[in-house]
Short mmCIF file of C-alpha atoms in Angstrom, two decimals:
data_model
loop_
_atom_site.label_atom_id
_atom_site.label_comp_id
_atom_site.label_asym_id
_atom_site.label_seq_id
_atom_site.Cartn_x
_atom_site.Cartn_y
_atom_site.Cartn_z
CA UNK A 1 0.00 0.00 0.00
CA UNK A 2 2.77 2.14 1.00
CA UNK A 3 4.02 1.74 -2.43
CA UNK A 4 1.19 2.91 -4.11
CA UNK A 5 1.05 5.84 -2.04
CA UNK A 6 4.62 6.52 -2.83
CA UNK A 7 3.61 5.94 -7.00
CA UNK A 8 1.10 8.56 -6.41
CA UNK A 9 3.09 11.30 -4.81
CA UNK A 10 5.64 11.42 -7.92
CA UNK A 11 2.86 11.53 -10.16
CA UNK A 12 1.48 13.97 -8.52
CA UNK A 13 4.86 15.91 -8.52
CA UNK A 14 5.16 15.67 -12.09
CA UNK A 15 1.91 16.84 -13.10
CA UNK A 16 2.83 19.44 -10.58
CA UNK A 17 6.04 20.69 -12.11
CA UNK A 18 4.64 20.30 -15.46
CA UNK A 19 1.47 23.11 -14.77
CA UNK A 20 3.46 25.06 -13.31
CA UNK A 21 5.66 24.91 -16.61
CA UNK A 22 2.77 26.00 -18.37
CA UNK A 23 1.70 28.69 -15.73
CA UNK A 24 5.23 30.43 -15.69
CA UNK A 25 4.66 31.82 -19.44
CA UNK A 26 2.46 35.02 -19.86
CA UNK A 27 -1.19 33.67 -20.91
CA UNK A 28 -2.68 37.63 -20.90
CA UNK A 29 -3.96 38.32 -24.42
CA UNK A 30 -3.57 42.07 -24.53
CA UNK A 31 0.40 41.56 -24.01
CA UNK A 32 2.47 42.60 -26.83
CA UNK A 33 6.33 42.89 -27.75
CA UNK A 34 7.98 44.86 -30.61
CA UNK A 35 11.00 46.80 -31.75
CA UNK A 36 10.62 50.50 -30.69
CA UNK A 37 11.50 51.42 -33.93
CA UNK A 38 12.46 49.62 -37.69
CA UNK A 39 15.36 51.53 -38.48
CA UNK A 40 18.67 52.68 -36.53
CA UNK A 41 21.90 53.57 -38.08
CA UNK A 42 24.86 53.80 -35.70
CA UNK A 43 28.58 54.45 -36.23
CA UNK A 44 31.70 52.07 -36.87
CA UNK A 45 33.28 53.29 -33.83
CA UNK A 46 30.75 53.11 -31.39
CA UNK A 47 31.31 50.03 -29.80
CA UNK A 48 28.44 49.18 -27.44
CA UNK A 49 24.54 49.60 -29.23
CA UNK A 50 21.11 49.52 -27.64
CA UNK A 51 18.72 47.32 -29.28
CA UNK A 52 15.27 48.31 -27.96
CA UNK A 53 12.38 46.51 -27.43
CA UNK A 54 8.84 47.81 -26.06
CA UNK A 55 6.01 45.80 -24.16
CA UNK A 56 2.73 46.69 -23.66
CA UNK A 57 -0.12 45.51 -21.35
CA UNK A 58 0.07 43.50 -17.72
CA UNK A 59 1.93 40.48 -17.22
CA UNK A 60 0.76 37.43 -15.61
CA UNK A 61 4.12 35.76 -16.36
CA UNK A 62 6.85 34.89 -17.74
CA UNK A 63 7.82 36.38 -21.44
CA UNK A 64 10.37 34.74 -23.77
CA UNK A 65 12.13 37.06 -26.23
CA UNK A 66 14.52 35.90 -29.10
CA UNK A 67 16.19 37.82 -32.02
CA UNK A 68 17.98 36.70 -35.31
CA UNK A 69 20.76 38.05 -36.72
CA UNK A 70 21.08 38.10 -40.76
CA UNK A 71 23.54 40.28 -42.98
CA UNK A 72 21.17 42.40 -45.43
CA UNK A 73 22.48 43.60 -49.15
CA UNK A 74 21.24 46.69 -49.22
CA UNK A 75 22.23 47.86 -52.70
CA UNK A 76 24.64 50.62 -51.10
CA UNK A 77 25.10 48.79 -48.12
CA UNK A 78 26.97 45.38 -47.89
CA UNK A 79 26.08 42.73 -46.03
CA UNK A 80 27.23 42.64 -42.59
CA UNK A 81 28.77 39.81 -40.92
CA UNK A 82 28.43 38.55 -37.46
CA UNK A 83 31.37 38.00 -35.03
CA UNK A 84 31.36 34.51 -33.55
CA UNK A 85 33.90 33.94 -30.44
CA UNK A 86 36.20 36.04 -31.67
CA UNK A 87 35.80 35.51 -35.23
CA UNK A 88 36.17 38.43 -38.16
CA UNK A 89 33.06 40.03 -38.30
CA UNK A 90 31.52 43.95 -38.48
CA UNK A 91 29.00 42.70 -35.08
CA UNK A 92 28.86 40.47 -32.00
CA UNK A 93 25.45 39.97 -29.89
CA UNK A 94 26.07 40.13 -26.07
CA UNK A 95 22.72 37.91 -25.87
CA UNK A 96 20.11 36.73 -28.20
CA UNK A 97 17.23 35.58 -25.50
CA UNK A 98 16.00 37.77 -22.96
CA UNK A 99 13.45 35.89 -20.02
CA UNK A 100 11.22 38.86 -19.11
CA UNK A 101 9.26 38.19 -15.64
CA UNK A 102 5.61 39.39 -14.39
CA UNK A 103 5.03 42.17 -13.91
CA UNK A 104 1.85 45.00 -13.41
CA UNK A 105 3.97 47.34 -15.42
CA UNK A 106 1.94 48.09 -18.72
CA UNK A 107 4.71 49.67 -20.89
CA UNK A 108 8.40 48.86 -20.74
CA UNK A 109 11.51 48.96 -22.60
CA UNK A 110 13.80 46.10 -22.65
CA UNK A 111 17.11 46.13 -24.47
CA UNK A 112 19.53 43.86 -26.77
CA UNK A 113 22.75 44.84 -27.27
CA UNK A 114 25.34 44.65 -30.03
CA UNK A 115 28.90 45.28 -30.14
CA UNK A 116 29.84 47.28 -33.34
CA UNK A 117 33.35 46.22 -34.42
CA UNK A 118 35.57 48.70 -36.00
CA UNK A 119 37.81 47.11 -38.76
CA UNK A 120 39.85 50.19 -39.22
CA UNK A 121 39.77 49.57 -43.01
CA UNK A 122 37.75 51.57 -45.78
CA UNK A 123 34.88 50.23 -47.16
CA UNK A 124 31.09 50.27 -47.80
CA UNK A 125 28.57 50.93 -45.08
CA UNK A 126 26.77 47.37 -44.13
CA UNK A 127 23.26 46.69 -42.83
CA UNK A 128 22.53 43.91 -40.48
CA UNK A 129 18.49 42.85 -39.83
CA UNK A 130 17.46 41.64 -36.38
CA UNK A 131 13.98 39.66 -35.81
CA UNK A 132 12.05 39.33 -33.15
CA UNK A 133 10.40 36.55 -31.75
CA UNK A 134 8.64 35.84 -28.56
CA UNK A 135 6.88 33.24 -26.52
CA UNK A 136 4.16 34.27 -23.84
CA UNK A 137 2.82 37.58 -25.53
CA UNK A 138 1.81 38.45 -28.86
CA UNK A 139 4.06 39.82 -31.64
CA UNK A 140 3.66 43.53 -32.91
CA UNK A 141 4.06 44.85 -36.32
CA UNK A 142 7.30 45.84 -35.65
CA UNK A 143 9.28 42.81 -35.78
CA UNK A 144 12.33 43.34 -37.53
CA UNK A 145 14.67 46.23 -36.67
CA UNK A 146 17.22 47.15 -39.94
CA UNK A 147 20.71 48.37 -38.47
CA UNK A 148 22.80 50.18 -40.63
CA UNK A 149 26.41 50.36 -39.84
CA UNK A 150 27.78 53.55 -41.39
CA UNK A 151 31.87 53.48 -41.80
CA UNK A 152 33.88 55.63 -39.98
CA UNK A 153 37.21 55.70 -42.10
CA UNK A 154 36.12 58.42 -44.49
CA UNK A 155 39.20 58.62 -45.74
CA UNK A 156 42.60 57.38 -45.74
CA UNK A 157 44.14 59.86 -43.02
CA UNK A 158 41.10 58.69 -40.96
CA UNK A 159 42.91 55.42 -40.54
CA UNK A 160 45.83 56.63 -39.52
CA UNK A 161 44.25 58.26 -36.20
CA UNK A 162 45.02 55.90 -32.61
CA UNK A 163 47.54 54.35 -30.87
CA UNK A 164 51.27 54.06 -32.32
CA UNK A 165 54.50 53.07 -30.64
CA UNK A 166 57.41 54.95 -31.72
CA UNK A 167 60.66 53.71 -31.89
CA UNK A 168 63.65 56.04 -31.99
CA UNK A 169 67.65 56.26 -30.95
CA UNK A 170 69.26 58.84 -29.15
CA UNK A 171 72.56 60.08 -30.23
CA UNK A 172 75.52 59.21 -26.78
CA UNK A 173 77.98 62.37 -26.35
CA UNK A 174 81.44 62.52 -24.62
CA UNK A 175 82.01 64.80 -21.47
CA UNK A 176 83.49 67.40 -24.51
CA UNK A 177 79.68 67.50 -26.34
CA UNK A 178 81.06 65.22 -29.18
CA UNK A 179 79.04 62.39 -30.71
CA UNK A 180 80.79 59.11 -29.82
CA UNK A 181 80.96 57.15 -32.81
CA UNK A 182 81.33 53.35 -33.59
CA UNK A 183 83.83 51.93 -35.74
CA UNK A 184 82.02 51.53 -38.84
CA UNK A 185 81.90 55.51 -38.63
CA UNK A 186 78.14 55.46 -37.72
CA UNK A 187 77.42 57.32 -33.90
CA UNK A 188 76.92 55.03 -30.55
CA UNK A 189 73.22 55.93 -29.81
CA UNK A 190 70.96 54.49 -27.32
CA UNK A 191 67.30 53.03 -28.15
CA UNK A 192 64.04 53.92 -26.87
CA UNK A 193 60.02 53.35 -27.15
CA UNK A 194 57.59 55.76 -26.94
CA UNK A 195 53.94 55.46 -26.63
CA UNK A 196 52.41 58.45 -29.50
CA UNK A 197 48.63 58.71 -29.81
CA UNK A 198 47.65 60.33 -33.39
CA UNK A 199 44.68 62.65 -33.85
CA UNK A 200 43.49 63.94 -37.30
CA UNK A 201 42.08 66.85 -37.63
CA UNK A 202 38.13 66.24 -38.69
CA UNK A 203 36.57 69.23 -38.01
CA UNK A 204 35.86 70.33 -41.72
CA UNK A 205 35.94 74.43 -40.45
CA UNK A 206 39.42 73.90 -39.02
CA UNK A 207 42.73 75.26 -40.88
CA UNK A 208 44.41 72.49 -40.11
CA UNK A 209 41.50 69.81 -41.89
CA UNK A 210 43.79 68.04 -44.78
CA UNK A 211 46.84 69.55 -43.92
CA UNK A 212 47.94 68.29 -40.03
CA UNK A 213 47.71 65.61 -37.89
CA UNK A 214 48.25 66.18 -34.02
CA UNK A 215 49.78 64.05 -31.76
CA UNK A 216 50.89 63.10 -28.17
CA UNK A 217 53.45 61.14 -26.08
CA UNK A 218 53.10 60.63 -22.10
CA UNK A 219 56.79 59.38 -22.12
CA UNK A 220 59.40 60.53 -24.60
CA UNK A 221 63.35 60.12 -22.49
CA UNK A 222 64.80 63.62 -22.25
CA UNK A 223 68.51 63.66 -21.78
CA UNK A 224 68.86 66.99 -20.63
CA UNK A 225 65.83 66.13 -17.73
CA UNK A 226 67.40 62.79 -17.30
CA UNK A 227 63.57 61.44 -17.50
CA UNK A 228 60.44 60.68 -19.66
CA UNK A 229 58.45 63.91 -20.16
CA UNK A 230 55.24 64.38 -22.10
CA UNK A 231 55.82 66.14 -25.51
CA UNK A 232 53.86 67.34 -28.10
CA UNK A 233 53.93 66.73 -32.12
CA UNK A 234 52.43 67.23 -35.67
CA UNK A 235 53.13 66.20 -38.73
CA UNK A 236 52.28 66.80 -42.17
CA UNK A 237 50.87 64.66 -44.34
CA UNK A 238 49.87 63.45 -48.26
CA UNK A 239 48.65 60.60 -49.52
CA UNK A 240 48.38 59.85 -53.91
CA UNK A 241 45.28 57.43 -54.45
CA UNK A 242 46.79 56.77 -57.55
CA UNK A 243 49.88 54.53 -55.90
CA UNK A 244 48.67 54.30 -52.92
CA UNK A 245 51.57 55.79 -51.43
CA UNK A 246 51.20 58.39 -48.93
CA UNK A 247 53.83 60.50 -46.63
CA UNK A 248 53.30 61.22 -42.66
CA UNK A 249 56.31 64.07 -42.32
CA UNK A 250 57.81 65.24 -38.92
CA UNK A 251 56.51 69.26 -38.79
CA UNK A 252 59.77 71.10 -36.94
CA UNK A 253 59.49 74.50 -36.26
CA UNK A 254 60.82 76.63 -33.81
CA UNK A 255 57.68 78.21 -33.67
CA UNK A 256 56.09 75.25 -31.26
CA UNK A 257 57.37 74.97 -27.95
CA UNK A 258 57.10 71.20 -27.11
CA UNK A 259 58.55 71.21 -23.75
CA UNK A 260 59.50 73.91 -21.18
CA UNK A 261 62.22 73.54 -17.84
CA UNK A 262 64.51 76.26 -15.80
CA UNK A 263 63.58 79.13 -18.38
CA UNK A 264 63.69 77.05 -21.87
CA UNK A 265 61.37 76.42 -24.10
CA UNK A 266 62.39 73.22 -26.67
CA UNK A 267 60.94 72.39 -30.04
CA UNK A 268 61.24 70.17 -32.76
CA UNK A 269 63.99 71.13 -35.42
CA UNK A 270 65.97 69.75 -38.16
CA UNK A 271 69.97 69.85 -39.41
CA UNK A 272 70.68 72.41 -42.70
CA UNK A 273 73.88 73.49 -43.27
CA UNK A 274 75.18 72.52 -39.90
CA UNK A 275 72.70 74.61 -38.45
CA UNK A 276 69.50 73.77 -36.52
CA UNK A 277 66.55 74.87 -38.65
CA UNK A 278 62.66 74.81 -39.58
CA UNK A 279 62.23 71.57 -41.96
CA UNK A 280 60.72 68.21 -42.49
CA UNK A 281 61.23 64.62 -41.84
CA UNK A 282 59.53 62.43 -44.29
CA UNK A 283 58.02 59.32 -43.23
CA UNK A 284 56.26 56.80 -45.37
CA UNK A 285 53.38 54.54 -45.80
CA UNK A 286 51.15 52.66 -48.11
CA UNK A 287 47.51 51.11 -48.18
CA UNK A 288 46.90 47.60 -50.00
CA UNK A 289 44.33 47.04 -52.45
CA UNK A 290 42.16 46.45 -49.41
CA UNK A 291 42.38 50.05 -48.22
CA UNK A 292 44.28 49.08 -45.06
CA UNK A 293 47.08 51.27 -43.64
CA UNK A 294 50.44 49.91 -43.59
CA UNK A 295 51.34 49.26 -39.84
CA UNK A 296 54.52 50.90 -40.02
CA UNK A 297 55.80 54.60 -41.41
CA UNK A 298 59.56 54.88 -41.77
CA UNK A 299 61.29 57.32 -42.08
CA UNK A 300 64.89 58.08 -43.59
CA UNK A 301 67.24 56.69 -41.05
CA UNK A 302 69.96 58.95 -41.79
CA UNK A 303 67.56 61.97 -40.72
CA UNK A 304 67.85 63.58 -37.22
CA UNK A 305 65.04 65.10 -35.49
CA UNK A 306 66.48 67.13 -33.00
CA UNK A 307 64.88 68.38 -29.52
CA UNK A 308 66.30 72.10 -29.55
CA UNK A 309 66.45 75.27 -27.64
CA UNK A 310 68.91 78.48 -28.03
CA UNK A 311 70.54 76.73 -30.97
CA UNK A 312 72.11 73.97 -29.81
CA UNK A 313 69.84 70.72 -29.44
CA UNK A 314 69.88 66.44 -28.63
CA UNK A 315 69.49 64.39 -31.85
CA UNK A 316 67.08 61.38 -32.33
CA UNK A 317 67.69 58.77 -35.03
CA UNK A 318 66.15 55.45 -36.30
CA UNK A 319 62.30 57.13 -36.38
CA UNK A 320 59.67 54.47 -36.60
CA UNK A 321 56.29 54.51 -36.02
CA UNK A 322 54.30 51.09 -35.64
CA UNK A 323 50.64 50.34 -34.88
CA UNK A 324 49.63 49.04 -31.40
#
């Protein structure tokens, strides 16, 4: 008997667990779900994008919401392509189901989110299309939401913007101020890193829009301060679409002050005629038939960029600049 009784308790559990299955899922008839809106278009760069969805009317449970992911060819737009773990792609999705609970609330906003990947590379805008579906509520006429992704790298110089290393050698001197030199005739210099962060110029109203790019370093070595000091730079540049060759030139004037100590004031110069002087260092760098940016410009290594002040200055060789 006591077996029976036993029989009958798990049944009873399973029928149980199995209504109250059923029960957790919404079963209110005036509950909808639906994008907030059909359309978005976000930037390359943007990294992190809200994917909104609105629900209407009470809840008496639980709500299921899904989306699907699907490149669209939009005729101008390519077809974007979905990052999986780490794979190429122009988008990742943090999360593709969201388990919405019950609620009295009769309008909320619930969110999806995307990761926008930026290739740093030129190329067509791409268009993505996300739809919606959803268990415990009713679907609303707007199910699909069409993301464009609009491309950031307008142009070539564009790509050149972020996060560079630079690599550079400075020249050793004697107690006398002469350059010690090797015995191949070349000078004994001493090799350093440098962190440079490069900023074009985008604002279309600015003088400097197609002409400079600006940049900064938190920790370029100083001889004369015996330490790593923040400096200042710009540089020219020019690029031919034609070869796809382009030039990213040292700008050295003693107009800019790029560092100040003890009454000084240092900037960037050149060597003419044995004499410190306004100029240029050229550096170089191309873009493949894929519209990516080389990730190194070099420059002539028999060119000195010289820190100077009052005429008389410390000279840098072996300029390199390479992508992070």
């Amino acid at each position: 008997m006591k077996y029976i009784k036993l029989f009958m308790l798990m049944v009873a559990a399973i029928l149980f667990t199995a209504c109250s299955d059923d029960e957790t899922y919404n079963t209110d008839a005036t509950t909808a779900v639906e994008f907030e809106k059909t359309t978005m278009t976000v930037k390359e760069n943007e990294g992190l994008i809200k994917l909104p969805v609105k629900i209407t009317g009470k809840r008496n449970g639980m709500i299921r919401l899904t989306i699907k992911a699907e490149g669209v060819d939009g005729g101008s737009e390519a077809a974007a392509k979905e990052s999986v773990n780490g794979s190429e792609g122009d988008y990742s999705i943090t999360t593709k189901t969201l388990v919405v609970k019950t609620d009295t609330v009769t309008s909320e906003v619930m969110n999806f989110e995307m990761k926008v990947i930026d290739d740093k590379i030129i190329n067509s805008d791409r268009k993505v299309r996300f739809t919606l579906s959803v268990e415990g509520a009713k679907l609303g006429a707007k199910n699909t939401l069409d993301v464009k992704i609009e491309n950031d790298e307008r142009t070539v110089y564009d790509l050149i913007a972020g996060d560079w290393v630079m690599s550079y050698s400075e020249v050793q001197f004697d107690k006398e101020g002469k350059p010690l030199m090797n015995e191949d005739g070349t000078p004994v210099v001493k090799d350093y890193t440098a962190d440079v962060t490069l900023s074009v110029i985008s604002d279309d109203d600015s003088p400097l829009r197609g002409k400079q790019v600006l940049a900064y370093t938190s920790k370029f070595y100083f001889a004369l301060a015996e330490s790593e000091v923040p400096l200042s730079w710009s540089f020219n540049y020019s690029y031919d679409e034609a070869t796809k060759n382009g030039q990213l030139n040292f700008n050295c004037t003693s107009k800019e002050t790029i560092f100040s100590t003890q009454g000084y004031e240092f900037s960037w110069q050149v060597a003419k005629n044995d004499k410190l002087a306004d100029g240029e260092i050229k550096g170089k760098f191309t873009v493949d038939e894929n519209n990516v940016v080389s990730k190194e410009v070099t420059f002539n290594p028999n060119d000195a960029l010289y820190i100077s002040a009052s005429g008389s200055g410390i000279p840098y060789v072996n300029l390199k600049l390479q992508r992070k």
